[in-house]
Amino acid sequence: MTTNYRASSAVTITLASLATSAGLTVGRCSASVANGTNKDDFIIPTLKFRTGGTAPTAGTVLELWCFAQRADSTWPELFTAAYTGSDAGFTISSRDVLFSGAVLCGSYTFDAATGRDVVIRGRELAQVFGAVPQNFAFFVVQSSGQNLDSTGGNFALTVNPGNYT
């Protein structure tokens, strides 16, 4: 068996100045990602971000979640407004609903350092879903007590896809 990686690609999500959410309920969803054409066997998400210029509260977190479209081509009802496949801010209905309809791909626990570059290499999607979903998206939420850095170039959510032959 040979592993064939394709070039990583950026996922559309606006994380510059992502606001803090003490209850981890208000965050940002990415644009949807389609796997129907490539039919990748594995996809590994990676999130890079920078903490802001004001010290975050130590012990708070940033979470990277993934959710998938159901077999009937509808998105799960995770948010107070319907997810439409676009990059936008969203509020989850509740943490229980999020845990039942999405998977936590990675997290970061903040210390009090400012301007820190962080990389979260998320869990492989076929591992958490049983197979790579045909359509999926990401939700990012943080509770640091501070907005993340405001410089757009300090943020990237990418996926590294591939197949086995």
XYZ file of C-alpha atoms in Angstrom:
165
model
C 0.000 0.000 0.000
C 1.261 3.451 -0.905
C 0.182 6.734 0.670
C -0.382 9.490 -1.883
C -0.652 12.972 -0.413
C -2.156 15.785 -2.433
C -1.162 19.393 -1.857
C -2.670 20.888 1.268
C -5.328 23.517 0.710
C -6.675 26.421 2.714
C -10.180 26.287 4.150
C -12.083 29.579 4.026
C -12.590 30.862 7.581
C -12.095 34.323 9.067
C -10.280 33.955 12.399
C -8.548 37.336 12.715
C -9.884 38.981 15.898
C -12.009 35.925 16.777
C -13.885 37.094 19.865
C -13.774 35.272 23.160
C -16.789 33.279 24.330
C -16.728 32.449 28.033
C -19.205 29.584 27.594
C -17.590 28.372 24.333
C -20.874 28.897 22.497
C -20.117 31.735 20.029
C -17.502 31.130 17.343
C -16.828 30.931 13.633
C -17.733 28.305 11.006
C -15.666 27.700 7.901
C -17.016 27.463 4.409
C -17.952 23.878 3.622
C -15.372 21.513 2.136
C -16.401 18.975 -0.532
C -14.843 15.537 -0.931
C -17.273 14.161 -3.520
C -14.904 14.580 -6.477
C -11.545 13.618 -4.974
C -12.940 10.958 -2.644
C -9.909 11.261 -0.380
C -9.276 8.361 2.010
C -7.887 10.671 4.685
C -7.921 14.370 5.482
C -5.908 15.905 8.304
C -6.849 19.450 9.412
C -4.233 21.857 10.753
C -5.073 25.157 12.443
C -2.459 27.900 12.910
C -3.264 30.986 14.952
C -1.627 33.679 17.076
C -2.715 34.854 20.493
C -3.423 38.565 20.785
C -1.311 41.355 22.225
C -3.074 41.249 25.592
C -2.408 38.268 27.845
C -5.065 35.554 27.589
C -6.443 34.017 30.758
C -4.348 30.954 31.590
C -6.324 27.700 31.539
C -8.863 28.853 28.936
C -9.124 27.049 25.584
C -9.485 27.245 21.819
C -11.361 24.337 20.191
C -11.422 23.079 16.592
C -14.595 21.124 15.782
C -15.690 19.373 12.583
C -19.226 18.529 11.511
C -20.508 16.729 8.436
C -23.485 16.903 6.161
C -25.906 14.031 6.701
C -26.625 11.401 4.052
C -29.791 13.305 3.077
C -27.604 16.341 2.191
C -28.693 18.441 5.158
C -26.405 19.972 7.755
C -26.895 19.022 11.405
C -28.866 21.521 13.471
C -26.031 22.643 15.725
C -26.516 26.400 15.663
C -29.246 28.911 16.486
C -29.319 29.842 12.767
C -29.044 27.322 9.930
C -25.531 26.682 8.617
C -25.550 27.326 4.852
C -22.002 26.310 3.890
C -20.471 29.782 4.216
C -17.775 31.310 6.416
C -19.673 33.167 9.151
C -20.107 33.677 12.868
C -22.410 31.212 14.617
C -23.829 30.504 18.052
C -24.330 26.872 19.034
C -27.676 25.794 20.439
C -25.900 24.248 23.447
C -22.646 22.460 24.259
C -24.627 19.195 24.504
C -25.922 19.649 20.946
C -22.390 20.413 19.722
C -20.980 17.282 21.393
C -23.729 15.120 19.878
C -23.494 16.476 16.323
C -19.822 17.375 15.805
C -16.404 15.976 16.694
C -13.646 17.763 18.553
C -10.605 17.604 16.272
C -8.177 19.464 18.506
C -7.798 22.047 21.238
C -5.260 24.367 22.811
C -5.080 25.433 26.452
C -3.891 29.033 26.751
C -1.178 30.223 29.093
C -0.672 33.937 29.779
C 1.774 34.493 26.877
C 0.974 37.172 24.298
C 1.739 36.959 20.575
C 2.296 33.192 20.696
C 2.066 31.242 17.426
C 0.168 27.991 17.936
C -0.408 25.029 15.611
C -3.088 22.420 16.236
C -2.712 19.318 14.103
C -6.243 17.951 14.262
C -7.462 14.395 14.312
C -7.750 12.621 10.964
C -11.354 12.864 9.708
C -11.784 9.254 8.560
C -10.778 8.208 12.066
C -13.439 10.313 13.795
C -16.254 9.860 11.253
C -15.553 6.268 10.133
C -14.801 7.591 6.619
C -14.083 11.037 5.219
C -17.473 12.749 4.834
C -18.568 13.907 1.396
C -19.174 17.445 2.742
C -17.909 18.849 6.013
C -17.042 22.107 7.765
C -15.211 23.367 10.831
C -16.261 25.408 13.869
C -13.686 27.322 15.947
C -14.444 28.761 19.373
C -12.227 30.214 22.101
C -12.562 31.404 25.697
C -9.227 33.183 26.333
C -10.809 36.373 27.651
C -9.193 38.267 24.740
C -9.785 38.463 21.007
C -7.211 36.604 18.927
C -4.595 38.606 17.002
C -6.125 40.837 14.323
C -3.575 40.292 11.544
C -5.175 38.057 8.925
C -1.909 36.429 7.856
C -1.439 34.972 11.338
C -4.237 32.468 10.801
C -4.696 29.473 8.542
C -6.934 26.435 8.585
C -5.680 23.903 6.057
C -6.506 20.324 5.152
C -3.921 17.774 4.046
C -5.729 15.126 1.934
C -4.636 11.924 0.287
C -5.426 8.409 -0.853
C -4.072 4.899 -0.409
C -3.180 2.831 -3.472
